[in-house]
Coordinates of C-alpha atoms and ligand atoms in Angstrom, one line a residue:
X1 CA 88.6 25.3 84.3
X2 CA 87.9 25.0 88.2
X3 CA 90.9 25.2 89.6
X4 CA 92.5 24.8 93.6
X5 CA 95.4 24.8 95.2
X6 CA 96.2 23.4 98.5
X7 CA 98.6 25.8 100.4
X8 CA 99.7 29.1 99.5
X9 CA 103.4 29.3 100.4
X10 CA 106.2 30.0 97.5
X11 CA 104.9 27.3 94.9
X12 CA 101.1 27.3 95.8
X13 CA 100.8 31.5 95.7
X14 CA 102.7 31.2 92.5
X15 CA 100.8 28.4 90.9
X16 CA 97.5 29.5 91.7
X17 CA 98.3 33.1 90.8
X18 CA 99.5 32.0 87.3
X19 CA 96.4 29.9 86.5
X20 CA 94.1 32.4 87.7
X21 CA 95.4 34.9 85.2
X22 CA 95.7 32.4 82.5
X23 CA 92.0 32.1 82.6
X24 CA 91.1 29.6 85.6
X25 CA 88.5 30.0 88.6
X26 CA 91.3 29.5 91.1
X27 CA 90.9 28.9 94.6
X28 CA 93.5 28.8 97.1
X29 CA 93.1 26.9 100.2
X30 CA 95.3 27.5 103.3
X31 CA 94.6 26.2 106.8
X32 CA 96.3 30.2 107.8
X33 CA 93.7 32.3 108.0
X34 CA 96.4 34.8 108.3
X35 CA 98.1 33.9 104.5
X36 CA 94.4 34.0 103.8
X37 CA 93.9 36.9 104.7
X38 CA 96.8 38.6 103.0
X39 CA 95.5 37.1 99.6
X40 CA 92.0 38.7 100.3
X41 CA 93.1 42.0 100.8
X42 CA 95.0 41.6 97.5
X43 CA 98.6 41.3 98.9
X44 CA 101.2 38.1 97.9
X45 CA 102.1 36.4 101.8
X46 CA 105.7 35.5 100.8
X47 CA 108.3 38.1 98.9
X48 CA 108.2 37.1 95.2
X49 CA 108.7 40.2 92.5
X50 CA 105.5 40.4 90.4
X51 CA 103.4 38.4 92.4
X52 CA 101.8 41.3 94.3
X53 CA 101.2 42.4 90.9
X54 CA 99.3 39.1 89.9
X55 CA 97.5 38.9 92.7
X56 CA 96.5 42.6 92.9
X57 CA 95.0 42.1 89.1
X58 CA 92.9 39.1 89.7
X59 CA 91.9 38.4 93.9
X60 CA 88.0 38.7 93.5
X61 CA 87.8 38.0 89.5
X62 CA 89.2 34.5 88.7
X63 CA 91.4 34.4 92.0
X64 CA 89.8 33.3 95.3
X65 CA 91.1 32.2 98.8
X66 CA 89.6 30.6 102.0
X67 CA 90.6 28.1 104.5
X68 CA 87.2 26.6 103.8
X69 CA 88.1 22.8 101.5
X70 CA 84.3 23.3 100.6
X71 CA 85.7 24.4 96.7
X72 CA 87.5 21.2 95.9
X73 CA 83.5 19.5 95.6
X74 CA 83.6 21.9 92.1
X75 CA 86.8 21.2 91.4
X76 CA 88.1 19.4 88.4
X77 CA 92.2 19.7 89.2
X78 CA 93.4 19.8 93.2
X79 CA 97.0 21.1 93.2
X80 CA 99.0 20.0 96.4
X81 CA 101.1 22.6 97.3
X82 CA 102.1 21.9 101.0
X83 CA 105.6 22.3 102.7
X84 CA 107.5 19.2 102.7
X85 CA 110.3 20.0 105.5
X86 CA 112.9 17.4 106.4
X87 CA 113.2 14.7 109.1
X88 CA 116.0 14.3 111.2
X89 CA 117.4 11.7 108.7
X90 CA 116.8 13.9 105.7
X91 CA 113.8 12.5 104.4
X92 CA 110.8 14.5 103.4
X93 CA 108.4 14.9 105.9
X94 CA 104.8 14.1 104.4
X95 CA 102.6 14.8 107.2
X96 CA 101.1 17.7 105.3
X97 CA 100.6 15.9 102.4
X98 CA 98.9 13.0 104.1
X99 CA 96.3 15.9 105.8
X100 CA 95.7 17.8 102.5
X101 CA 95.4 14.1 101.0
X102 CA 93.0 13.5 104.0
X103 CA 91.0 16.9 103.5
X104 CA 90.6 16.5 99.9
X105 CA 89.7 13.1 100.1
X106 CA 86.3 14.5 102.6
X107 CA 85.3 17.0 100.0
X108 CA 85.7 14.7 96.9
X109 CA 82.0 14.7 94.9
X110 CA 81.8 11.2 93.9
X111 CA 79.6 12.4 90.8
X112 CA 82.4 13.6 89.1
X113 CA 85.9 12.7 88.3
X114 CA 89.0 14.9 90.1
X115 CA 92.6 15.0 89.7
X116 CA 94.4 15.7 92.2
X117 CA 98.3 17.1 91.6
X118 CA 101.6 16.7 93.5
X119 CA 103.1 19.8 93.1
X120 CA 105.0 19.7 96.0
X121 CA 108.2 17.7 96.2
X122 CA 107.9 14.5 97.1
X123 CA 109.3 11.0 97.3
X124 CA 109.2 8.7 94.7
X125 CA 106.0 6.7 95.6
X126 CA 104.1 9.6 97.0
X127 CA 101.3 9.7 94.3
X128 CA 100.4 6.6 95.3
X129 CA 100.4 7.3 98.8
X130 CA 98.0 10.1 98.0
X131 CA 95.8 7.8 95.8
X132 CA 95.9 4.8 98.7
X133 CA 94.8 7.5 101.8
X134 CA 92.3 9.5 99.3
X135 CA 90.4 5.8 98.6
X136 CA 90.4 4.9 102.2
X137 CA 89.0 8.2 103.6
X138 CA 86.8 8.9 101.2
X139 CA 85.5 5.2 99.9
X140 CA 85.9 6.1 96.4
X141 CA 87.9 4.0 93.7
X142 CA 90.9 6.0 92.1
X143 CA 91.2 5.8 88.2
X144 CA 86.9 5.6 88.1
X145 CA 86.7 8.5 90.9
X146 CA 90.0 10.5 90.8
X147 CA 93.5 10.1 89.6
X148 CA 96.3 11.3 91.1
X149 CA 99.1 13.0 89.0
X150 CA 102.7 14.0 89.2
X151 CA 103.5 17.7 88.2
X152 CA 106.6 18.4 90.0
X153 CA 107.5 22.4 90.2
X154 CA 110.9 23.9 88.7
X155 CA 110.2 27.4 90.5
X156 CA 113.8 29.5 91.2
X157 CA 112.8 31.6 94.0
X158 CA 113.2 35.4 93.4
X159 CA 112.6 34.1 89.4
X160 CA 109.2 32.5 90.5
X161 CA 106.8 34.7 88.1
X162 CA 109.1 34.5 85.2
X163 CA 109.8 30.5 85.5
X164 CA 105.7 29.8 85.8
X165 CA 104.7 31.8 82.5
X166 CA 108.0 30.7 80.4
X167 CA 109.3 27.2 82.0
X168 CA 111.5 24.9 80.0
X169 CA 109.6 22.2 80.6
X170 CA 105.9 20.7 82.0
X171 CA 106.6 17.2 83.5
X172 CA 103.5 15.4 83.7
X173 CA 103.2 12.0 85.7
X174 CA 100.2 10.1 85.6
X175 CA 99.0 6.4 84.2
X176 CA 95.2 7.6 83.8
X177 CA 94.3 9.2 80.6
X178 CA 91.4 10.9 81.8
X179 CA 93.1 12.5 83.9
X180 CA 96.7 13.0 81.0
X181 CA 93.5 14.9 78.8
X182 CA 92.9 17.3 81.5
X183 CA 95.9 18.2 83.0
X184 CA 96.8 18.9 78.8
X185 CA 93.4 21.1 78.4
X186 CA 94.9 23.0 81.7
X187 CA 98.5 23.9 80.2
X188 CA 96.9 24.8 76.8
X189 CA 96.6 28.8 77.2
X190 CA 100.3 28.4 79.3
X191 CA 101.4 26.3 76.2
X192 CA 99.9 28.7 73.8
X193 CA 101.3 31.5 75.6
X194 CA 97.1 32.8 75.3
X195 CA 96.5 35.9 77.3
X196 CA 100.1 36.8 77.4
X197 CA 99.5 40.8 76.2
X198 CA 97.8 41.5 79.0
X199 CA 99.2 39.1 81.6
X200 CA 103.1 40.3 80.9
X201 CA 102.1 44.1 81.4
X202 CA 102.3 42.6 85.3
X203 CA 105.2 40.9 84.8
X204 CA 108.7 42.6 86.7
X205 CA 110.5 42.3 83.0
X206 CA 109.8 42.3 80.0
X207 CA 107.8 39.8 78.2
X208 CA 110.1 37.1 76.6
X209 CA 108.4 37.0 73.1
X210 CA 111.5 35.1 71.6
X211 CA 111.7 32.6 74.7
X212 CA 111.0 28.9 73.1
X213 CA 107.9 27.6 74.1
X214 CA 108.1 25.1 76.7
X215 CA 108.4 21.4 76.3
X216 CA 105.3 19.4 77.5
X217 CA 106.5 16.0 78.3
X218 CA 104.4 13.3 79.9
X219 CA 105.8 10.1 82.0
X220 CA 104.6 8.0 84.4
X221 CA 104.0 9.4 88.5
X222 CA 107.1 7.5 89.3
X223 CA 109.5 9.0 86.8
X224 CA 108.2 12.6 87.1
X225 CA 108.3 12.5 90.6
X226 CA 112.3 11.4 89.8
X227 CA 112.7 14.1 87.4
X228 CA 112.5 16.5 89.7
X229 CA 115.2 15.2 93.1
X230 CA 117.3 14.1 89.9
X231 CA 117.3 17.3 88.7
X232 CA 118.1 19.7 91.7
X233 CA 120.3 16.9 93.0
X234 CA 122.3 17.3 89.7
X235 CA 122.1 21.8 89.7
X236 CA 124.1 20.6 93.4
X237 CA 126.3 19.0 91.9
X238 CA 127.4 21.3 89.0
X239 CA 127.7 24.0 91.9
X240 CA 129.5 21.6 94.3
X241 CA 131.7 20.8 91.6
X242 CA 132.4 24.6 90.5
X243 CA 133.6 25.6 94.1
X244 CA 135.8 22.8 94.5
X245 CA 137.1 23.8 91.2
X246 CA 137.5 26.9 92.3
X247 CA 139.4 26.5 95.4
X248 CA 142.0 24.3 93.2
X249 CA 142.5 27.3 90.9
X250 CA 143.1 29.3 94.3
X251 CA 145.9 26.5 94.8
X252 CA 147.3 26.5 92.1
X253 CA 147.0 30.8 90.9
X254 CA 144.6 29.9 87.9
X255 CA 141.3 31.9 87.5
X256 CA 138.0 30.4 88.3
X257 CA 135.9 32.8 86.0
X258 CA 137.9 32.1 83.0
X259 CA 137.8 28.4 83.7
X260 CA 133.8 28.6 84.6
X261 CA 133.6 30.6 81.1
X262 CA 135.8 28.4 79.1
X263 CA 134.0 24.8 80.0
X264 CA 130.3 26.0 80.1
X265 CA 131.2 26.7 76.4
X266 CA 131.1 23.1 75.4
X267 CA 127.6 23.1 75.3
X268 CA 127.5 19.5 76.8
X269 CA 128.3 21.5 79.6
X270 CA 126.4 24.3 79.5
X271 CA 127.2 27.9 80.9
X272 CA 124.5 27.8 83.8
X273 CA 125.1 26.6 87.3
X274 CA 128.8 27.3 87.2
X275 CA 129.0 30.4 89.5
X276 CA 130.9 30.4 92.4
X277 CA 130.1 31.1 95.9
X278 CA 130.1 30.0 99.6
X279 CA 127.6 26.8 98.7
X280 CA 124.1 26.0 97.8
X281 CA 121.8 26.4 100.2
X282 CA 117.9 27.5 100.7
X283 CA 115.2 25.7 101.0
X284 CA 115.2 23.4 97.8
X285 CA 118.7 21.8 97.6
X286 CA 119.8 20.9 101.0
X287 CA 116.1 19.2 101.5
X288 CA 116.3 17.4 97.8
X289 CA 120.0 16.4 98.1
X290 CA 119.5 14.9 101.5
X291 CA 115.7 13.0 100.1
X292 CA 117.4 11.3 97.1
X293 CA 120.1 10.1 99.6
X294 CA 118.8 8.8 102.2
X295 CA 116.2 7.1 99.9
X296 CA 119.0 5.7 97.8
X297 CA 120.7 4.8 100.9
X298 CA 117.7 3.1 102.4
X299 CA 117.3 0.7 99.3
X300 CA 120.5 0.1 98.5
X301 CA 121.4 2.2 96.0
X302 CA 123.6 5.4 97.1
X303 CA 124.4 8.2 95.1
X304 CA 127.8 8.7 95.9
X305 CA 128.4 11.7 93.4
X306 CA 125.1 13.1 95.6
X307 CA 126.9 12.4 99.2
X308 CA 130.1 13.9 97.4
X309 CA 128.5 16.9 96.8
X310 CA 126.9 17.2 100.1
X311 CA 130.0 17.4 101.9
X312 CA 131.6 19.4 99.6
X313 CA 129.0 21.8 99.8
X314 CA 129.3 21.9 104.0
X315 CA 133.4 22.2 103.3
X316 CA 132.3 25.3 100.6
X317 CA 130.7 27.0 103.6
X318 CA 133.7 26.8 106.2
X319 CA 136.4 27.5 103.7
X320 CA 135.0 30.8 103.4
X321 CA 135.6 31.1 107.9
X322 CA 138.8 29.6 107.0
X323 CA 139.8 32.3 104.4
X324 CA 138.8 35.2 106.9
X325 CA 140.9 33.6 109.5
X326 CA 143.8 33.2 107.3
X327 CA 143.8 37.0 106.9
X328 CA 142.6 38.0 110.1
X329 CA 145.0 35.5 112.0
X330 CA 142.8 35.1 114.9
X331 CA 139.1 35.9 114.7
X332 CA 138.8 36.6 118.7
X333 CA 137.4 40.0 119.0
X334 CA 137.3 41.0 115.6
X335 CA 134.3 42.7 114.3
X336 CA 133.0 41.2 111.5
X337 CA 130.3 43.0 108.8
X338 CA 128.2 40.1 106.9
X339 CA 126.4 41.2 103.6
X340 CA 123.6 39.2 102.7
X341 CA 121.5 36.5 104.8
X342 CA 119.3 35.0 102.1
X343 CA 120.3 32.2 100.3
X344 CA 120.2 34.2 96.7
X345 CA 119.4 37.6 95.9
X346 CA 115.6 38.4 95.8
X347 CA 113.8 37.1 97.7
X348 CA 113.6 37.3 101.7
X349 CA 114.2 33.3 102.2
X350 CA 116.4 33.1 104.9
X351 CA 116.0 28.8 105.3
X352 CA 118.9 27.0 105.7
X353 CA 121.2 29.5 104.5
X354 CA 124.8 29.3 104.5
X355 CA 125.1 32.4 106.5
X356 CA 123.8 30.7 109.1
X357 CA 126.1 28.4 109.5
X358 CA 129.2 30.7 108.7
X359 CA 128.1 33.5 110.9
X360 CA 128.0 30.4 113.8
X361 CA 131.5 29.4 113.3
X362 CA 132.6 33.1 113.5
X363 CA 130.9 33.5 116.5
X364 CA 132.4 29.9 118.2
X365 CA 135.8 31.3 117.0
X366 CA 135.3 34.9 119.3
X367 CA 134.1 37.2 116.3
X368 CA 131.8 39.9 116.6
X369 CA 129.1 39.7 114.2
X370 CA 127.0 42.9 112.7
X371 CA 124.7 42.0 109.7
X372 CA 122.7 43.1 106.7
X373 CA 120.1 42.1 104.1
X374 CA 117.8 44.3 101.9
X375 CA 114.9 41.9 102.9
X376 CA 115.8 38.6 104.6
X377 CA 116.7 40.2 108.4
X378 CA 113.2 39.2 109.7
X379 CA 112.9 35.8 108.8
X380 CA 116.8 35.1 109.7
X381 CA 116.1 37.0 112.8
X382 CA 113.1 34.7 113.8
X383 CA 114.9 31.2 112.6
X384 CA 117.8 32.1 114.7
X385 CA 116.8 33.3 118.2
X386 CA 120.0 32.7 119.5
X387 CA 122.4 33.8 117.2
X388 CA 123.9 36.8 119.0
X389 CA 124.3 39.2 115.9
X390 CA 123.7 42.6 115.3
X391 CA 121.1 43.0 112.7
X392 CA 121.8 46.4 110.8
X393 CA 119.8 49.2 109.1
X394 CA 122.4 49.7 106.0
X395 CA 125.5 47.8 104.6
X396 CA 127.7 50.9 105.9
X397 CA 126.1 50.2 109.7
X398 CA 127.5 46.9 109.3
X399 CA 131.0 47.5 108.1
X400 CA 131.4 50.1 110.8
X401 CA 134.7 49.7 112.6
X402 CA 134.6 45.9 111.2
X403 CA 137.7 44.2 110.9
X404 CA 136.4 42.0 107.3
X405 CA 133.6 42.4 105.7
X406 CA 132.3 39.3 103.7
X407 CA 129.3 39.3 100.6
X408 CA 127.2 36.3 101.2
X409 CA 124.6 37.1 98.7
X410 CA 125.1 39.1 95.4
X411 CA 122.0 41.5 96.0
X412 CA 122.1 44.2 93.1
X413 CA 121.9 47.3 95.5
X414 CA 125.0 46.2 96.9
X415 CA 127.0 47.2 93.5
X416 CA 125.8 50.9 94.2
X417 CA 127.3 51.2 97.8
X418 CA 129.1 54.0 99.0
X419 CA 132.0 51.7 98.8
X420 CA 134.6 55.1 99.5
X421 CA 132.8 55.8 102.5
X422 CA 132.4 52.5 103.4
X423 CA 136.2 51.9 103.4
X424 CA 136.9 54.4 105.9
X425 CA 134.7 53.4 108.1
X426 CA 135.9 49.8 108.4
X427 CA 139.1 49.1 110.8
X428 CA 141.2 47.1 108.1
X429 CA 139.3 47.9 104.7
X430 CA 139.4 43.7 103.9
X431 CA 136.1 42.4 101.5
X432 CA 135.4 38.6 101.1
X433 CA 133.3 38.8 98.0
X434 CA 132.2 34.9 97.8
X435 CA 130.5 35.3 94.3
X436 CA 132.9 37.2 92.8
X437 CA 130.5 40.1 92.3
X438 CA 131.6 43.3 93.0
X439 CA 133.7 45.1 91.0
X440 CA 137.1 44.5 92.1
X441 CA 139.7 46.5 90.5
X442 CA 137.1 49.6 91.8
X443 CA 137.5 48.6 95.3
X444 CA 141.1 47.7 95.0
X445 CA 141.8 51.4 93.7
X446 CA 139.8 53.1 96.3
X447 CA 141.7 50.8 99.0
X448 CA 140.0 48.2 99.8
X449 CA 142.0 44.7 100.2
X450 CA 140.0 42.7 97.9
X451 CA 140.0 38.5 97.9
X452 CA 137.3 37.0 95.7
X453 CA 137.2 33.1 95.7
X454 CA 138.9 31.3 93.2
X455 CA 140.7 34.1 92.2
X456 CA 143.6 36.3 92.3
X457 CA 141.9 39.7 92.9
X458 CA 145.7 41.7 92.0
X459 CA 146.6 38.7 89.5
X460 CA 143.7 39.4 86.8
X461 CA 142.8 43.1 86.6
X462 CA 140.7 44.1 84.3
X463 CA 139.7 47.6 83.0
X464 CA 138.6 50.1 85.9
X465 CA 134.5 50.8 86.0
X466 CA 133.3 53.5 86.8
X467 CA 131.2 53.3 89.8
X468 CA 128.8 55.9 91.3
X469 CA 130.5 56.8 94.9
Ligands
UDX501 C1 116.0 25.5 92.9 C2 115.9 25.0 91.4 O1 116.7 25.9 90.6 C3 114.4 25.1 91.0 O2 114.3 24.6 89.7 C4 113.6 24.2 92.0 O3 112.3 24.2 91.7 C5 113.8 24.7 93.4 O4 115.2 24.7 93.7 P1 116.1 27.8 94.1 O5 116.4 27.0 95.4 O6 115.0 28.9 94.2 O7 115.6 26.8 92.9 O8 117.4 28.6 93.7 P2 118.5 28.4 92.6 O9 118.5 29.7 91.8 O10 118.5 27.2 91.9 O11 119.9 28.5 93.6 C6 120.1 27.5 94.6 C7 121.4 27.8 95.3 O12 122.5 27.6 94.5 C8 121.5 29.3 95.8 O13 122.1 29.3 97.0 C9 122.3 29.9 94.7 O14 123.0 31.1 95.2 C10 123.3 28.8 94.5 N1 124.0 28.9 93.2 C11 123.2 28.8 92.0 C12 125.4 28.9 93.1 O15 126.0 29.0 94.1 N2 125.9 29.0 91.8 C13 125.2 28.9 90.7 O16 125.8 29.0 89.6 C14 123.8 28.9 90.8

């Protein structure tokens, strides 16, 4: 099929990328002629593992890019994939929806019938905000003309490549069945897993023949476009509701991991979304969360487990300050090593992160901060201007002379550290690890004072690994 895709950040790369190698002339359109750019010379503009890959294989063959809207006149399905960043109330900011909506609707070839996809998240409503601006700018009628449908993305970041080929689930929105029969003929060679041979030798693991096939399940716009703030809202939750869980177990000398274990085995529960760590953040949750609320809020209806969560999330972030202080006493003048900027391990997203916010309150309380991440220092560096941190070349530069060291993110190369010679470099040899990552008893026996969260480190020792100095 004919095939574009409006915006080429982390969902529209990713989308456009998969159906180009599923089969589809793909176009991706950005207004960037620098993302542009980086597509044409066969490159992926964000960090994603495998999608250089992806994009390598198929820029030229069934993958194209431009920030010309010219293609969308061939095209039978128009994804949306722009940002939608927050307001200063917390709803979603559609401005770039209503200008792709705008674009598209210029380009539109009233011989033939489009459908036009949300992709992006957006507000309950916003298909037919789409369909109402599309009619107006371009004249035609929607459901004889084009339809707009609801296909909300379920993208991790860092996980991108592997959740587009094997997803648990398609949501499709829409009340038009010309446009239900397309959007099905589109998923059928994702559905039917076709070209997978070739396409997984591309993929950064292996290929998940044994992975069940993923659910295609159609609704109305409204609904889908509910699915998907229901569904992140609710991931927030389970995490809020883990790491106040967690802090209790601190209380009280009980052991989060256990607990965490022994509940997601009541598989009403589920094991997933029950790790601990210093709070949600990137760029998915705190946006969603704060949508659904202040929409809920707005008409009435307030999702009080939703606001719950919220401010235990903010509370999640400044326990960890508060922990470091506890040890440290005072934070004035102490030199403080921070481990991890981004959000989650890979990927280089360094949005809304926690850090941010922790590394601030260190500062405000006199600490000297020195920081490292295997690949989100640029793009923390450039959100953050004025954060007066020392950005660091390796973890070891960080903890140098530091007083604490803390593990925001649980990046894999930080298991492999020099942890020995780590330790004597550090003042006091003191580790926050906020996700209970690093192998503890290790570091406990080659010195280190070791605190985990939700925890007692000395409490529940476990068998020594053997860890490569
Ligand atoms: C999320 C949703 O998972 C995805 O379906 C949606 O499309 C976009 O938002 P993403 O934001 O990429 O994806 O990351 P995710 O892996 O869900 O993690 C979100 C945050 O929760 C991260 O900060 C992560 O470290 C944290 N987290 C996750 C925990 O603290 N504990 C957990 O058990 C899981």
């Amino acid at each position: 099929m004919n095939v574009v895709c409006i915006g080429s950040g982390y969902v529209g790369s990713v989308t456009a990328a998969a159906f180009a190698a599923l089969g589809h002339k793909t176009t991706v359109i950005d207004i960037d002629q620098k993302k542009v750019d980086t597509l044409l010379a066969k490159k992926s503009p964000i960090y994603e593992p495998g999608l250089d890959n992806l994009i390598a294989e198929y820029m030229g063959q069934t993958l194209f890019a431009t920030t010309d809207y010219e293609p969308v006149r061939q095209a039978e399905v128009v994804f949306i994939c722009v940002g939608t960043p927050s307001n200063a109330d917390g709803s979603a900011d559609l401005t770039y929806i209503k200008k792709a909506a705008e674009n598209i609707a210029q380009h539109l070839d009233p011989k033939r019938f489009t459908v036009i996809v949300n992709k992006s998240t957006v507000p309950v409503g916003t298909a037919d905000l789409v369909s109402s601006i599309v009619e107006q700018v371009s004249g035609l009628r929607q459901e004889s003309h084009f339809a707009v449908v609801s296909n909300p993305e379920f993208l991790r970041e860092g996980y991108a490549v592997e959740d587009v080929f094997y997803p648990d689930r398609i949501v499709i929105g829409t009340n038009n069945e010309q446009a239900r029969y397309t959007i099905k003929m589109l998923y059928h060679n994702l559905l039917q897993r076709n070209h997978y041979e070739a396409i997984s030798k591309l993929f950064p693991f292996p290929e998940k023949t044994d992975a069940p096939k993923a659910t295609y399940f159609e609704t109305d716009t409204k609904s889908a476009e509910m699915i998907k703030y229901a569904s992140n809202a609710f991931l927030a939750v389970k995490i809020s509701y883990i790491n106040e869980v967690a802090r209790l177990c601190e209380t009280l000398g009980a052991n989060v991991l256990d607990v965490a274990k022994g509940i997601g085995m009541d598989s009403r529960i589920g094991e997933k979304f029950l790790q601990v760590s210093s709070g949600w953040s990137g760029s998915c949750f705190p946006k969603d969360t704060a949508e659904i609320l202040t929409t809920s809020q707005k008409y009435g209806s307030e999702l009080l487990v939703v606001k719950a969560a919220v401010e235990s999330n903010q509370k999640m972030h400044l326990y960890v300050v508060e922990k470091i202080q506890r040890r440290l006493k005072t934070l004035n003048g102490k030199n403080i090593g921070v481990l991890g900027l981004t959000f989650k391990p890979n990927t280089d997203d360094a949005r809304k992160t926690q850090a941010s916010i922790i590394i601030q309150q260190l500062i405000e309380l006199g600490a000297h901060v020195s920081v490292h991440d295997p690949q989100g220092m640029e793009m923390f560096r450039a959100l953050n201007p004025d954060v007066p941190v020392r950005y660091c070349e390796s973890p070891l530069q960080a903890a140098e002379l530091a007083d604490a060291v803390v593990l925001l993110t649980h990046w894999e190369d930080y298991l492999s550290l020099n942890w020995a010679l780590m330790q004597t470099k550090m003042r006091s040899p003191y580790i926050l690890d906020t996700r209970n990552f690093l192998p503890k008893d290790f570091l406990i026996d080659i010195g280190f004072s070791y605190e985990g969260l939700g925890i007692d480190a000395n409490a529940f020792r476990r068998e020594p690994i053997e860890l490569a100095r």
